[in-house]
Coordinates of C-alpha atoms and ligand atoms in Angstrom, one line a residue:
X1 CA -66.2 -193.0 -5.2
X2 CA -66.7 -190.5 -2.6
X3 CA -68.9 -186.8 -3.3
X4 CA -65.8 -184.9 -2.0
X5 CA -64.7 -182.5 -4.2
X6 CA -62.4 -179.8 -3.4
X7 CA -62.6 -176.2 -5.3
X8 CA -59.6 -175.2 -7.2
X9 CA -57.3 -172.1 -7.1
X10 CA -56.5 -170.3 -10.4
X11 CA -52.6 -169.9 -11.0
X12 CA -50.9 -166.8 -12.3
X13 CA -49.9 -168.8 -15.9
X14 CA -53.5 -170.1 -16.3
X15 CA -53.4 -173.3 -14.9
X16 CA -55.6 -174.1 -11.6
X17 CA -54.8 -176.1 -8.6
X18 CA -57.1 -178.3 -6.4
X19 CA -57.7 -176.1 -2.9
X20 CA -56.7 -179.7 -0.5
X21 CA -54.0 -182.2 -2.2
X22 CA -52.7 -185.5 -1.0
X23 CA -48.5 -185.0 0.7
X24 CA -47.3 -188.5 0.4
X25 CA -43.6 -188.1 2.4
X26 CA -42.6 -190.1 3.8
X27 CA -44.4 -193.2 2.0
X28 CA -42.2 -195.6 0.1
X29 CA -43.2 -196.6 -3.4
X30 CA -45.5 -199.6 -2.3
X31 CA -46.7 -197.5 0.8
X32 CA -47.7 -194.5 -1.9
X33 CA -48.9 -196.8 -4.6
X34 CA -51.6 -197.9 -2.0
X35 CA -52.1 -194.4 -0.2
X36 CA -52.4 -192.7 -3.6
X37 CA -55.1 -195.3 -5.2
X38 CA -57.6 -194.7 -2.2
X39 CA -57.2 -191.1 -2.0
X40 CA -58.6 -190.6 -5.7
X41 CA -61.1 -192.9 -4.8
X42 CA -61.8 -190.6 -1.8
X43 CA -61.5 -187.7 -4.2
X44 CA -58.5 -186.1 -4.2
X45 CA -56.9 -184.8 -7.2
X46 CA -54.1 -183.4 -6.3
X47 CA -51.2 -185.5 -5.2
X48 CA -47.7 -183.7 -3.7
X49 CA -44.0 -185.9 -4.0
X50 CA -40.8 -184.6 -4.6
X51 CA -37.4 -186.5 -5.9
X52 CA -36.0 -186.5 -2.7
X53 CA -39.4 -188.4 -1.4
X54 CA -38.1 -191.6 -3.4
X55 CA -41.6 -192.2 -4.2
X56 CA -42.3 -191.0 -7.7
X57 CA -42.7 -194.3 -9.2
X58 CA -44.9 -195.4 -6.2
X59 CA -47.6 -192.1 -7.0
X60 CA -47.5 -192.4 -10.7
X61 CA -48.6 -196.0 -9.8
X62 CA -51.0 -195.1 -7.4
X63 CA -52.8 -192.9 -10.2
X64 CA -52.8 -195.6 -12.8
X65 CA -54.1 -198.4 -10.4
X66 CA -56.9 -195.9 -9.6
X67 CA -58.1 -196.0 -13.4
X68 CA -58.7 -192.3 -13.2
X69 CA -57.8 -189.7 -16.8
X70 CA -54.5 -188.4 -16.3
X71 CA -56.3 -184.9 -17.0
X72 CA -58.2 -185.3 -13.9
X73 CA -55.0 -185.3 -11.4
X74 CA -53.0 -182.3 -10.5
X75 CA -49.2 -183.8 -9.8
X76 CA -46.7 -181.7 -8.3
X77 CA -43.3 -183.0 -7.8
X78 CA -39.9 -180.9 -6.5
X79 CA -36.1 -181.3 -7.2
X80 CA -32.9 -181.0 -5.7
X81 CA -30.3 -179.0 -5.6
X82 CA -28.0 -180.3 -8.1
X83 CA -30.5 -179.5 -10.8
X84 CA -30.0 -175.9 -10.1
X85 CA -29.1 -174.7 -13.5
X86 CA -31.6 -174.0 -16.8
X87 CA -30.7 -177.6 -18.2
X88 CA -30.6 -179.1 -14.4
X89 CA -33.8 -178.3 -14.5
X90 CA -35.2 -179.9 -17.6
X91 CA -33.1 -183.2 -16.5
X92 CA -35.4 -183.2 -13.5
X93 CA -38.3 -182.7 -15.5
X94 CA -37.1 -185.6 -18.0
X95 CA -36.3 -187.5 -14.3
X96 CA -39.3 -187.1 -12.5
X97 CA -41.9 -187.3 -15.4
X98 CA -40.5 -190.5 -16.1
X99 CA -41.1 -191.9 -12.8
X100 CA -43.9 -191.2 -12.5
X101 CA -45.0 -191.9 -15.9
X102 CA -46.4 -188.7 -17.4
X103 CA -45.6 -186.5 -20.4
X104 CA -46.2 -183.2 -18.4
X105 CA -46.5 -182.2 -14.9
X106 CA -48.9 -180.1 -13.6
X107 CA -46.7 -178.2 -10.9
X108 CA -42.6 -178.5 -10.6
X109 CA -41.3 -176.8 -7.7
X110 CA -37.5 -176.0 -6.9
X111 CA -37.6 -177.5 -3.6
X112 CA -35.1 -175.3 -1.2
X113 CA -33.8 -172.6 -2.3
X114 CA -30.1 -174.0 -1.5
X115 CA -28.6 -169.5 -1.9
X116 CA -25.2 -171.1 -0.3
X117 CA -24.8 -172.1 -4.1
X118 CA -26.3 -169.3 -5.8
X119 CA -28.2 -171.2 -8.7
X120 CA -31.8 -171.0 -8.1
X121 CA -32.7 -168.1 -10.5
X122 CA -30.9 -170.3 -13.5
X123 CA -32.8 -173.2 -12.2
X124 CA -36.4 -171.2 -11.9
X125 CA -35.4 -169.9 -15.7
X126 CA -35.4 -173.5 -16.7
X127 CA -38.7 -173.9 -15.3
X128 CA -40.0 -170.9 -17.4
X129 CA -38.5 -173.0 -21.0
X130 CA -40.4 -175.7 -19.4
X131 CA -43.7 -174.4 -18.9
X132 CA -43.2 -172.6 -22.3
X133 CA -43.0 -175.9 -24.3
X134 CA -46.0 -177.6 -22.4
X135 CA -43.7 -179.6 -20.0
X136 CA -45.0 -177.8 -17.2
X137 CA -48.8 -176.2 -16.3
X138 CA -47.8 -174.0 -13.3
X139 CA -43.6 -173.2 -12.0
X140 CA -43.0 -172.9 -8.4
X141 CA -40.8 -172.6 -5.5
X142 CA -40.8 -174.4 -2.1
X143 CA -39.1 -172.7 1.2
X144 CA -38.4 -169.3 -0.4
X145 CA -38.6 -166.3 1.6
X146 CA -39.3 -163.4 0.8
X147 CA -35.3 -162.4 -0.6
X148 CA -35.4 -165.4 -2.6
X149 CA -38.3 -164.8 -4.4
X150 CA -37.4 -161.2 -4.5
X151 CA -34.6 -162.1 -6.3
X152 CA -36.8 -164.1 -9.0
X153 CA -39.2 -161.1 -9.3
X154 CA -36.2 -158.9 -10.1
X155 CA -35.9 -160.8 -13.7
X156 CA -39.2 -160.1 -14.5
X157 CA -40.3 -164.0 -13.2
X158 CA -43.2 -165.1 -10.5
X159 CA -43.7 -168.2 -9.6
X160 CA -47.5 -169.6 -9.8
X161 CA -47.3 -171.2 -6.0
X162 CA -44.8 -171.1 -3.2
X163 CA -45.0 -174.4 -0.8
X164 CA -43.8 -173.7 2.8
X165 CA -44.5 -175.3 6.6
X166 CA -47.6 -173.7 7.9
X167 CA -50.2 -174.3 10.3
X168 CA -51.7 -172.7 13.2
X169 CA -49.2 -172.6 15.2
X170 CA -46.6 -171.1 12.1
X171 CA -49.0 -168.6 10.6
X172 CA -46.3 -166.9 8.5
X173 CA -48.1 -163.9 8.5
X174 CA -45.0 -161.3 6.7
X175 CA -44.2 -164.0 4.0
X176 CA -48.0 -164.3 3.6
X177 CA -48.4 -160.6 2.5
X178 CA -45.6 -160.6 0.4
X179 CA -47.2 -163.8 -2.0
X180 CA -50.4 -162.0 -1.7
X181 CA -49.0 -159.4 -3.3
X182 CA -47.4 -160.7 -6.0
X183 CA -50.0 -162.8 -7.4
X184 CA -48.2 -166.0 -5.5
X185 CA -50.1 -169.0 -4.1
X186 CA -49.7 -170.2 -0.8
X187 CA -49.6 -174.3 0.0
X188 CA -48.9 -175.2 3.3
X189 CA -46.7 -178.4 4.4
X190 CA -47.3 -180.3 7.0
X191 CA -50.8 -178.4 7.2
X192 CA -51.9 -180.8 10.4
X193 CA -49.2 -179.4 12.1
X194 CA -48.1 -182.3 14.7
X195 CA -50.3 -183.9 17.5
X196 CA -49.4 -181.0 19.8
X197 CA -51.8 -179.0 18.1
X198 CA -54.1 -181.8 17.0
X199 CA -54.3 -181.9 21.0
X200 CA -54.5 -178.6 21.8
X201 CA -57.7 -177.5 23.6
X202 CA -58.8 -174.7 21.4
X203 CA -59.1 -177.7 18.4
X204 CA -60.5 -179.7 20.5
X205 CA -63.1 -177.4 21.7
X206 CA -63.9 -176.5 18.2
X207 CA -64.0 -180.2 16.8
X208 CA -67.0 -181.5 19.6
X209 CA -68.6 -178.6 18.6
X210 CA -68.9 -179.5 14.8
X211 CA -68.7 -183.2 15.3
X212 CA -65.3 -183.0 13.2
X213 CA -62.2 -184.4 13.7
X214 CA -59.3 -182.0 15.1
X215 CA -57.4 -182.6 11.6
X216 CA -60.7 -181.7 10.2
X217 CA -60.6 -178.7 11.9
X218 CA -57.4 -177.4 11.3
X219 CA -57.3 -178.3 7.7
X220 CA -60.9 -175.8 7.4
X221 CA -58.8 -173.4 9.0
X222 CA -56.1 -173.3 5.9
X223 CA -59.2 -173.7 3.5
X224 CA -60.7 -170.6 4.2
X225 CA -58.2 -168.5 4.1
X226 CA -57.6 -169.7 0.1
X227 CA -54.6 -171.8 1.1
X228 CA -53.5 -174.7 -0.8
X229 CA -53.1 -177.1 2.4
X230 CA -51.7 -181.5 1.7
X231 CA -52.4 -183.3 4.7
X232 CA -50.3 -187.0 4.7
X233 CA -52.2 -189.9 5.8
X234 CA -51.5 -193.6 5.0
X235 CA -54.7 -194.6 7.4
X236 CA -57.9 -195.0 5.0
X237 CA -60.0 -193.9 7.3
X238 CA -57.7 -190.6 7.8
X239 CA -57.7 -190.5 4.0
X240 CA -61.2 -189.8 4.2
X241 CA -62.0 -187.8 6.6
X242 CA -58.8 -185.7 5.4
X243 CA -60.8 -184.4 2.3
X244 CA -64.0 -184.2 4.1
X245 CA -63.8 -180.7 5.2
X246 CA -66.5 -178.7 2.6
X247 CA -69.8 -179.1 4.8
X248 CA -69.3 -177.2 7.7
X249 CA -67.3 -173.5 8.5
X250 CA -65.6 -172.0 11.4
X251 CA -66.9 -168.2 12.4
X252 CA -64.5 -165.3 11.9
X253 CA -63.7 -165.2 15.5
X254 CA -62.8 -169.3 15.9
X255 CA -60.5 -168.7 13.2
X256 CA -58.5 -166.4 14.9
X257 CA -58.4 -168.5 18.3
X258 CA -56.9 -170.9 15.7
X259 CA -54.4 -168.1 14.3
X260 CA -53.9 -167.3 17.9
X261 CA -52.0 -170.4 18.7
X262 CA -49.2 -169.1 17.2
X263 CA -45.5 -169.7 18.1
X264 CA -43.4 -167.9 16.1
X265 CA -40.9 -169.4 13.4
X266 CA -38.4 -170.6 15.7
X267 CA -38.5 -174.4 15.2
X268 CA -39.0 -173.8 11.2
X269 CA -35.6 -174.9 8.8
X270 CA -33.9 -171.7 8.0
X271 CA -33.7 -172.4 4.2
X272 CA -31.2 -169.7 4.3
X273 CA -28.5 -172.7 6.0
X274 CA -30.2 -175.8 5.2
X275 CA -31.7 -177.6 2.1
X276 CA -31.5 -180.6 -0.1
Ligands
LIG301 P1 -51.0 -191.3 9.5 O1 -50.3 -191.5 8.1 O2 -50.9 -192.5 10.4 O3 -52.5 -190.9 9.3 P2 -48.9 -183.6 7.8 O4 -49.3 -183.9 6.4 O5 -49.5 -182.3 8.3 O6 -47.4 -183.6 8.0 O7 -49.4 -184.7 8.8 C1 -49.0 -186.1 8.6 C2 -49.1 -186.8 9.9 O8 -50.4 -186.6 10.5 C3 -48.8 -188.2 9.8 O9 -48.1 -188.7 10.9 C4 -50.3 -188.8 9.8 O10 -50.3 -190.1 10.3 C5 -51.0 -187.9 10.7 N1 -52.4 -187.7 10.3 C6 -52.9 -187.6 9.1 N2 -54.2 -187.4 9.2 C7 -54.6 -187.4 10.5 C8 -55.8 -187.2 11.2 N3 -56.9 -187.0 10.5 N4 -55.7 -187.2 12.5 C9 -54.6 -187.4 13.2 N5 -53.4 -187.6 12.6 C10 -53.4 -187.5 11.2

């Protein structure tokens, strides 16, 4: 068993979250089941799939080939939009818990928020009976913006953690603010954020520097400022260094040359017309 441990993030409904998880799309079932057992080993404890990953089973057996307590993993899983309705939302609960075969899940997040069909306040109001009965630990959203969760603050509800595509270069800076403000934690997906950056000079620079990796790098810079970041790998040795990030830190002015790479929003999925 590795010494990594990552620090946790306290969640607005009492539950707390491991700062760097395990993303496991787009691994099939046996791909996960094998990914998922070496990552505890490495020490993660968080582990990220969603229904429309088709991998649930594969995680939940990754866990229990990895002999570790169920109390020690933190599983978040997301559904689709034909759950969006108060009882949609417990039959993805009843789904995805037995797939990945738990009694209670620490984090259930409506994936997109699908507005073209208008139910994802009925569907985040099923999440609230949910964690109310000890289904749920935390109740989230996944590629909300700011309207959306507007809309969900507007009947009195906040979601513990909202899970969107960020990395340097997609620093969401607006919808940043905005979960800051309410209280909302911020995980980023696909936190590596594609070899163009894990190329990119400025990473570079910085990784021969601290005799890192460029993932390491890049996954320090979503650490330090308290995001919740779930880098994919299905190489071991990735899997590794992927969670050994707590030894060294960037200085205030390399995190903004990260920050300063950039782009803008334009190649992000506007979950205002697309969504599953
Ligand atoms: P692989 O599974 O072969 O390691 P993200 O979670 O940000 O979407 O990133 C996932 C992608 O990044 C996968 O293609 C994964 O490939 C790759 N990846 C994961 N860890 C590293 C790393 N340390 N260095 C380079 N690429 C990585």
């Amino acid at each position: 068993m590795s010494d990594a441990a990552a620090p946790t993030i306290d969640l607005l409904h009492g539950s707390s979250i491991p700062a760097l998880g395990f993303g496991t799309w787009p691994l099939d079932d046996d791909e996960a089941a094998t990914a998922v057992e070496q990552a505890v080993n490495a020490g993660y404890r968080l582990f990220d799939t969603a229904e429309n990953y088709g991998n649930e089973a594969g995680v939940g057996e990754g866990i229990r080939r990895s002999g570790i307590d169920r109390g020690d993993v933190f599983l978040t899983t997301k559904f689709n939009k034909k759950w969006h309705s108060s009882d949609g939302a417990r039959q993805a609960f009843e789904n995805s818990s037995r797939l990945l075969g738990v009694d209670y899940i620490d984090l259930l997040l409506i994936h997109w928020p699908n507005p073209g069909q208008d139910r994802f306040v009925d569907a985040f109001k099923g999440l609230t009976s949910l964690l109310e009965d000890g289904s749920l630990r935390a109740i989230g959203t996944s590629n909300f913006k700011p309207h959306h969760l507007q809309r969900l603050l507007d009947e009195g509800m906040v979601p513990d953690v909202n899970q969107i595509q960020l990395d340097p270069r997609h620093t969401r800076p607006d919808l940043r603010d905005f979960h800051a403000h309410h209280g909302i934690v911020t995980e980023s997906w696909s936190p590596l954020g594609g070899s163009e950056l894990l190329q990119h000079a400025t990473v570079d620079a910085l990784a021969d520097k601290y005799g890192m990796t460029p993932a390491q790098i890049v996954l320090r810079w979503h650490l330090q400022q308290g995001l919740v970041a779930i880098p994919k790998s299905a190489n071991p040795l990735r899997i590794k260094q992927n969670i050994n990030v707590f030894g060294f830190e960037l200085a205030p002015e390399e995190m903004e040359s990260l920050s300063a790479l950039d782009t803008g929003d334009g190649d992000i999925s506007d979950s205002d017309k697309s969504g599953h």
